Short mmCIF file of C-alpha atoms in Angstrom, two decimals:
data_model
loop_
_atom_site.label_atom_id
_atom_site.label_comp_id
_atom_site.label_asym_id
_atom_site.label_seq_id
_atom_site.Cartn_x
_atom_site.Cartn_y
_atom_site.Cartn_z
CA UNK A 1 0.00 0.00 0.00
CA UNK A 2 1.62 3.27 -1.09
CA UNK A 3 1.03 6.54 0.78
CA UNK A 4 0.24 9.85 -0.89
CA UNK A 5 3.18 11.26 -2.84
CA UNK A 6 3.76 14.08 -0.36
CA UNK A 7 4.06 11.56 2.50
CA UNK A 8 6.74 9.65 0.59
CA UNK A 9 8.69 12.87 0.07
CA UNK A 10 8.43 14.26 3.63
CA UNK A 11 11.10 13.97 6.30
CA UNK A 12 9.96 12.96 9.77
CA UNK A 13 9.97 15.63 12.46
CA UNK A 14 12.86 15.14 14.90
CA UNK A 15 11.84 15.84 18.52
CA UNK A 16 14.19 16.23 21.46
CA UNK A 17 15.35 13.04 23.17
CA UNK A 18 13.54 11.80 26.27
CA UNK A 19 14.97 10.82 29.64
CA UNK A 20 13.86 7.21 29.09
CA UNK A 21 15.81 7.02 25.82
CA UNK A 22 18.99 8.39 27.35
CA UNK A 23 18.72 6.28 30.52
CA UNK A 24 18.41 3.12 28.42
CA UNK A 25 21.12 4.01 25.88
CA UNK A 26 23.78 5.08 28.39
CA UNK A 27 22.76 2.97 31.40
CA UNK A 28 21.91 5.98 33.54
CA UNK A 29 19.48 6.63 36.39
CA UNK A 30 16.52 8.37 34.76
CA UNK A 31 15.81 10.49 37.85
CA UNK A 32 19.32 11.99 37.78
CA UNK A 33 19.23 13.05 34.11
CA UNK A 34 19.15 16.82 33.48
CA UNK A 35 16.81 17.54 30.59
CA UNK A 36 17.57 20.75 28.70
CA UNK A 37 16.44 19.63 25.24
CA UNK A 38 12.70 20.29 24.96
CA UNK A 39 12.03 23.81 26.31
CA UNK A 40 9.85 22.53 29.13
CA UNK A 41 9.01 24.12 32.48
CA UNK A 42 11.37 22.39 34.96
CA UNK A 43 9.54 23.61 38.07
CA UNK A 44 6.54 21.31 37.80
CA UNK A 45 2.83 22.05 37.30
CA UNK A 46 0.49 24.04 39.52
CA UNK A 47 -0.58 22.10 42.62
CA UNK A 48 -4.12 23.31 41.87
CA UNK A 49 -3.91 21.64 38.47
CA UNK A 50 -2.75 18.38 40.03
CA UNK A 51 -5.61 18.46 42.55
CA UNK A 52 -8.13 19.17 39.78
CA UNK A 53 -6.82 16.26 37.69
CA UNK A 54 -7.09 13.88 40.64
CA UNK A 55 -10.67 14.97 41.30
CA UNK A 56 -11.64 14.65 37.65
CA UNK A 57 -10.24 11.12 37.16
CA UNK A 58 -13.53 9.58 38.27
CA UNK A 59 -15.26 11.17 35.25
CA UNK A 60 -13.00 9.96 32.44
CA UNK A 61 -15.67 7.45 31.37
CA UNK A 62 -17.59 10.48 30.05
CA UNK A 63 -16.84 12.51 26.93
CA UNK A 64 -15.24 15.90 27.57
CA UNK A 65 -17.05 19.18 27.10
CA UNK A 66 -17.50 20.17 23.46
CA UNK A 67 -18.23 23.80 24.33
CA UNK A 68 -15.31 25.27 26.27
CA UNK A 69 -16.94 28.50 27.43
CA UNK A 70 -15.44 28.59 30.93
CA UNK A 71 -11.89 27.96 29.71
CA UNK A 72 -12.34 30.35 26.79
CA UNK A 73 -13.35 33.09 29.20
CA UNK A 74 -10.36 32.43 31.47
CA UNK A 75 -8.02 32.56 28.48
CA UNK A 76 -9.70 35.72 27.22
CA UNK A 77 -9.19 37.36 30.63
CA UNK A 78 -5.57 36.19 30.75
CA UNK A 79 -4.89 37.43 27.21
CA UNK A 80 -6.89 40.65 27.36
CA UNK A 81 -9.10 39.81 24.37
CA UNK A 82 -12.76 38.95 23.75
CA UNK A 83 -13.99 35.40 24.21
CA UNK A 84 -14.99 35.33 20.53
CA UNK A 85 -11.32 35.93 19.65
CA UNK A 86 -10.12 32.67 21.29
CA UNK A 87 -9.84 29.13 19.94
CA UNK A 88 -8.58 26.23 22.09
CA UNK A 89 -6.95 23.07 20.83
CA UNK A 90 -5.56 19.80 22.13
CA UNK A 91 -2.08 18.51 21.20
CA UNK A 92 -0.60 21.82 22.32
CA UNK A 93 -0.30 24.56 19.73
CA UNK A 94 0.29 21.91 17.05
CA UNK A 95 -3.44 21.25 16.67
CA UNK A 96 -4.03 24.98 16.24
CA UNK A 97 -1.51 25.04 13.36
CA UNK A 98 -3.16 21.96 11.86
CA UNK A 99 -6.62 23.54 12.04
CA UNK A 100 -5.24 26.71 10.43
CA UNK A 101 -3.96 24.58 7.55
CA UNK A 102 -7.24 22.69 7.19
CA UNK A 103 -9.16 25.96 7.22
CA UNK A 104 -7.09 28.12 4.87
CA UNK A 105 -4.60 26.05 2.84
CA UNK A 106 -5.29 24.78 -0.67
CA UNK A 107 -2.98 22.45 -2.56
CA UNK A 108 -0.35 24.49 -4.37
CA UNK A 109 -0.39 27.38 -1.87
CA UNK A 110 2.90 28.68 -0.52
CA UNK A 111 3.86 29.59 3.04
CA UNK A 112 6.95 31.46 4.24
CA UNK A 113 9.18 30.46 7.14
CA UNK A 114 12.32 32.49 7.99
CA UNK A 115 15.19 30.10 8.75
CA UNK A 116 16.13 28.94 11.27
CA UNK A 117 12.79 28.59 13.00
CA UNK A 118 10.37 26.01 14.39
CA UNK A 119 10.11 23.38 11.67
CA UNK A 120 6.79 21.86 12.72
CA UNK A 121 5.02 24.54 10.63
CA UNK A 122 6.51 22.97 7.54
CA UNK A 123 5.80 19.44 8.71
CA UNK A 124 2.08 20.17 9.16
CA UNK A 125 1.35 22.37 6.15
CA UNK A 126 3.11 20.17 3.62
CA UNK A 127 0.60 17.43 4.44
CA UNK A 128 -2.06 19.59 2.78
CA UNK A 129 -0.09 20.20 -0.40
CA UNK A 130 1.41 23.58 0.53
CA UNK A 131 4.97 24.45 -0.48
CA UNK A 132 7.45 26.05 1.94
CA UNK A 133 9.38 29.14 0.88
CA UNK A 134 12.31 30.10 3.06
CA UNK A 135 13.17 33.61 4.20
CA UNK A 136 16.10 34.38 6.50
CA UNK A 137 17.22 35.38 9.95
CA UNK A 138 20.27 37.58 10.08
CA UNK A 139 22.39 35.37 12.33
CA UNK A 140 25.14 37.99 12.64
CA UNK A 141 22.72 40.55 14.11
CA UNK A 142 20.37 37.92 15.59
CA UNK A 143 17.21 39.40 14.06
CA UNK A 144 14.65 38.82 11.34
CA UNK A 145 15.67 39.84 7.82
CA UNK A 146 12.37 41.52 6.98
CA UNK A 147 13.39 42.21 3.37
CA UNK A 148 13.90 38.50 2.79
CA UNK A 149 10.31 37.93 3.95
CA UNK A 150 8.81 40.67 1.81
CA UNK A 151 10.84 39.58 -1.23
CA UNK A 152 9.62 35.98 -0.86
CA UNK A 153 5.93 36.86 -1.17
CA UNK A 154 4.17 35.84 -4.40
CA UNK A 155 0.54 35.59 -5.49
CA UNK A 156 0.62 32.00 -4.15
CA UNK A 157 1.61 33.01 -0.62
CA UNK A 158 -1.13 32.10 1.85
CA UNK A 159 0.66 32.24 5.23
CA UNK A 160 3.80 33.71 6.81
CA UNK A 161 5.07 32.23 10.08
CA UNK A 162 6.82 34.61 12.48
CA UNK A 163 7.98 33.02 15.73
CA UNK A 164 8.68 35.59 18.47
CA UNK A 165 10.68 34.84 20.54
CA UNK A 166 12.03 32.75 17.70
CA UNK A 167 12.84 29.08 18.21
CA UNK A 168 15.79 28.34 18.24
CA UNK A 169 17.47 31.78 18.23
CA UNK A 170 15.53 33.31 21.16
CA UNK A 171 15.05 36.46 19.08
CA UNK A 172 12.14 38.89 19.34
CA UNK A 173 10.62 40.28 16.16
CA UNK A 174 9.97 44.01 16.23
CA UNK A 175 6.24 44.76 16.32
CA UNK A 176 6.80 47.38 13.63
CA UNK A 177 8.08 44.65 11.28
CA UNK A 178 5.01 42.48 11.94
CA UNK A 179 2.71 45.42 11.23
CA UNK A 180 4.66 46.27 8.09
CA UNK A 181 4.33 42.74 6.70
CA UNK A 182 0.62 42.51 7.61
CA UNK A 183 -0.33 45.91 6.21
CA UNK A 184 1.42 45.31 2.88
CA UNK A 185 -0.15 41.87 2.43
CA UNK A 186 -3.80 41.97 3.54
CA UNK A 187 -4.63 38.71 1.73
CA UNK A 188 -1.87 36.75 3.50
CA UNK A 189 -2.38 35.32 7.00
CA UNK A 190 0.46 36.39 9.30
CA UNK A 191 0.84 33.67 11.93
CA UNK A 192 2.67 35.02 14.98
CA UNK A 193 3.90 32.23 17.25
CA UNK A 194 3.99 33.48 20.86
CA UNK A 195 4.63 30.12 22.55
CA UNK A 196 7.24 31.78 24.78
CA UNK A 197 5.83 35.29 25.13
CA UNK A 198 5.60 35.22 28.93
CA UNK A 199 9.37 34.84 29.24
CA UNK A 200 9.85 37.81 26.92
CA UNK A 201 7.23 39.90 28.74
CA UNK A 202 6.20 41.18 25.31
CA UNK A 203 3.08 40.39 23.26
CA UNK A 204 1.54 41.37 19.95
CA UNK A 205 -2.02 40.47 20.95
CA UNK A 206 -3.27 44.04 20.39
CA UNK A 207 -2.61 43.60 16.65
CA UNK A 208 -5.60 41.27 16.22
CA UNK A 209 -7.87 44.29 16.70
CA UNK A 210 -5.92 46.30 14.15
CA UNK A 211 -5.46 43.60 11.49
CA UNK A 212 -7.87 40.87 10.42
CA UNK A 213 -4.99 38.91 8.84
CA UNK A 214 -2.97 38.32 12.03
CA UNK A 215 -3.28 35.09 13.99
CA UNK A 216 -1.40 34.54 17.27
CA UNK A 217 -0.46 31.04 18.44
CA UNK A 218 0.06 30.29 22.12
CA UNK A 219 0.56 27.22 24.28
CA UNK A 220 0.14 26.12 27.88
CA UNK A 221 3.16 23.79 27.61
CA UNK A 222 5.80 26.32 28.67
CA UNK A 223 5.20 28.81 31.51
CA UNK A 224 1.98 27.00 32.46
CA UNK A 225 3.81 23.70 33.00
CA UNK A 226 1.29 21.59 31.07
CA UNK A 227 3.40 20.06 28.27
CA UNK A 228 2.01 16.62 29.11
CA UNK A 229 -1.59 17.87 28.94
CA UNK A 230 -1.23 19.15 25.34
CA UNK A 231 -3.26 22.36 25.43
CA UNK A 232 -2.82 25.27 23.05
CA UNK A 233 -4.84 28.27 21.96
CA UNK A 234 -5.00 30.95 19.32
CA UNK A 235 -6.01 34.62 19.17
CA UNK A 236 -7.48 36.31 16.09
CA UNK A 237 -10.41 38.32 14.83
CA UNK A 238 -13.78 36.66 15.44
CA UNK A 239 -14.29 35.80 11.76
CA UNK A 240 -11.13 33.67 11.58
CA UNK A 241 -12.00 31.95 14.86
CA UNK A 242 -15.51 31.11 13.61
CA UNK A 243 -14.14 29.55 10.42
CA UNK A 244 -11.68 27.44 12.40
CA UNK A 245 -14.37 26.19 14.77
CA UNK A 246 -16.12 24.63 11.76
CA UNK A 247 -13.04 22.44 11.24
CA UNK A 248 -11.66 21.84 14.74
CA UNK A 249 -12.24 18.36 16.25
CA UNK A 250 -15.14 18.49 18.70
CA UNK A 251 -13.51 16.55 21.56
CA UNK A 252 -9.84 17.45 21.09
CA UNK A 253 -9.37 18.58 24.70
CA UNK A 254 -9.58 15.76 27.25
CA UNK A 255 -11.41 16.13 30.55
CA UNK A 256 -8.11 16.10 32.42
CA UNK A 257 -6.40 18.67 30.20
CA UNK A 258 -9.47 20.90 30.48
CA UNK A 259 -9.47 21.03 34.30
CA UNK A 260 -5.68 21.29 34.40
CA UNK A 261 -5.73 24.32 32.09
CA UNK A 262 -8.63 25.98 33.88
CA UNK A 263 -7.10 25.66 37.33
CA UNK A 264 -3.61 26.67 36.21
CA UNK A 265 -4.98 29.91 34.78
CA UNK A 266 -6.67 30.60 38.11
CA UNK A 267 -3.41 30.03 39.99
CA UNK A 268 -1.96 33.52 39.47
CA UNK A 269 0.85 33.04 42.01
CA UNK A 270 2.05 29.91 40.21
CA UNK A 271 2.18 31.68 36.84
CA UNK A 272 4.03 34.68 38.27
CA UNK A 273 6.55 32.48 40.08
CA UNK A 274 7.02 30.28 37.03
CA UNK A 275 7.93 33.30 34.91
CA UNK A 276 10.28 34.76 37.53
CA UNK A 277 12.15 31.51 38.14
CA UNK A 278 12.37 30.82 34.41
CA UNK A 279 13.92 34.19 33.66
CA UNK A 280 16.30 33.80 36.63
CA UNK A 281 17.48 30.42 35.27
CA UNK A 282 17.90 31.79 31.74
CA UNK A 283 19.99 34.73 32.88
CA UNK A 284 22.17 32.52 35.09
CA UNK A 285 22.86 30.12 32.22
CA UNK A 286 23.61 32.94 29.79
CA UNK A 287 25.99 34.69 32.16
CA UNK A 288 27.89 31.54 33.12
CA UNK A 289 28.12 30.04 29.63
CA UNK A 290 29.23 33.37 28.17
CA UNK A 291 32.36 33.11 30.33
CA UNK A 292 33.48 30.07 28.29
CA UNK A 293 35.51 31.42 25.37
CA UNK A 294 34.81 28.56 22.96
CA UNK A 295 31.02 29.00 23.17
CA UNK A 296 29.02 31.53 21.12
CA UNK A 297 25.98 32.05 23.34
CA UNK A 298 23.03 33.96 21.87
CA UNK A 299 21.12 36.22 24.28
CA UNK A 300 17.52 35.07 24.58
CA UNK A 301 14.08 36.34 25.51
CA UNK A 302 12.70 32.83 25.89
CA UNK A 303 13.25 29.83 28.16
CA UNK A 304 16.04 28.49 25.93
CA UNK A 305 19.15 29.77 24.19
CA UNK A 306 21.11 28.91 21.06
CA UNK A 307 24.82 28.15 21.40
CA UNK A 308 27.40 27.96 18.64
CA UNK A 309 30.08 25.36 19.43
CA UNK A 310 32.32 25.45 16.34
CA UNK A 311 35.32 26.65 18.36
CA UNK A 312 35.06 23.70 20.76
CA UNK A 313 36.26 21.18 18.17
CA UNK A 314 33.02 19.22 18.50
CA UNK A 315 30.11 18.98 16.12
CA UNK A 316 26.68 19.35 17.71
CA UNK A 317 26.00 15.62 17.54
CA UNK A 318 29.39 14.80 19.08
CA UNK A 319 28.96 17.34 21.86
CA UNK A 320 25.41 16.16 22.58
CA UNK A 321 26.61 12.56 22.92
CA UNK A 322 29.39 13.55 25.33
CA UNK A 323 26.85 15.41 27.47
CA UNK A 324 24.37 12.54 27.33
CA UNK A 325 27.03 10.16 28.62
CA UNK A 326 27.17 12.37 31.70
CA UNK A 327 23.40 12.55 32.09
CA UNK A 328 22.57 15.81 30.31
CA UNK A 329 20.16 16.16 27.38
CA UNK A 330 20.57 19.16 25.05
CA UNK A 331 19.08 19.73 21.61
CA UNK A 332 21.37 18.98 18.68
CA UNK A 333 20.20 21.58 16.15
CA UNK A 334 21.64 19.85 13.09
CA UNK A 335 18.08 19.00 11.97
CA UNK A 336 17.07 22.70 11.94
CA UNK A 337 17.10 24.06 8.41
CA UNK A 338 19.25 27.19 8.26
CA UNK A 339 21.80 25.95 10.82
CA UNK A 340 24.93 23.91 10.21
CA UNK A 341 26.29 21.10 12.39
CA UNK A 342 27.79 23.40 15.04
CA UNK A 343 24.75 24.56 17.04
CA UNK A 344 22.99 23.26 20.13
CA UNK A 345 20.01 24.63 22.04
CA UNK A 346 19.55 24.39 25.79
CA UNK A 347 16.51 25.21 27.91
CA UNK A 348 16.15 26.35 31.49
CA UNK A 349 16.37 24.06 34.50
CA UNK A 350 16.32 24.54 38.23
CA UNK A 351 19.29 26.56 39.50
CA UNK A 352 20.70 23.43 41.12
CA UNK A 353 20.57 21.60 37.78
CA UNK A 354 21.93 24.68 35.98
CA UNK A 355 25.03 24.68 38.18
CA UNK A 356 25.57 20.96 37.66
CA UNK A 357 25.17 21.43 33.90
CA UNK A 358 27.78 24.23 33.82
CA UNK A 359 30.29 22.00 35.61
CA UNK A 360 29.62 19.13 33.19
CA UNK A 361 30.08 21.44 30.16
CA UNK A 362 33.44 22.60 31.55
CA UNK A 363 34.43 18.99 32.20
CA UNK A 364 33.60 17.93 28.63
CA UNK A 365 35.39 20.92 27.10
CA UNK A 366 38.50 20.34 29.20
#
């Protein structure tokens, strides 16, 4: 049985390695492994979310709610938008991207991704017959090359993906640049990925009232500590949201992910502390790693940072293996289009784990 042609041509998405994989491969104690490869929240979920999940377990024989009014309203309050401007999806923000594709992409359409960036956009949209067109990040100045985006637009362009802070560079995109692209291309959907906006303390959510061709992606997998619950959401004008609700799976959010999301949003102290501790960890890692001459550490506004390792004498895959042997998982960025084999990405951990990681890096490099 042969798959569709596009499936035969596609590369598989390469996720970060898990603690179970590394423990098995290198005969390590899983509980002692430091995981810096997947941009997760290392401080654990809200205790209120855990309590809500435990209470809801007795109801998992019932279908989840199909109308998510209560959660929509909490997200609207959190985001400072109208309830009609919110859509919620399961499978993190990935389902939101998938529903965008199902709603707006026709076979033969083009979409633009500045490289390097989050490659799951490409993975999802190609399934619907869309063709990726690559713009550029200026790696020397660590910012978006807006001219490369504008020059890539054709009459086939349907979407432009702008990740801010950008994954993997940690870069913020200037709001003026987003407005410039949106205003010059009213028939193109500008998809602004704000998965990490809390760590940057910057948002572009006000633009959805100014432009009806801007869509903002968000997730509860990062600051909210719910990566395992797979909950994402999007912000846009009410018309776009209504179209997407026609396509979105009815029961995509489980009962447990629903109550976890709802109670996390209501735990304001947890969210505030999560942001503060995340930024503290990021700044500690940046300051300490920047003292190592052979590392090219990019400043970041997210919960991760990109590190060039060419001067260490290792490739990214070699360096990652040496760290894994010592119980540390980092992201080998060789699979990111737009980067060569000399880049890794690390995410925040607890300060105790950060300090242990710094010592292990120095040990490997020595």
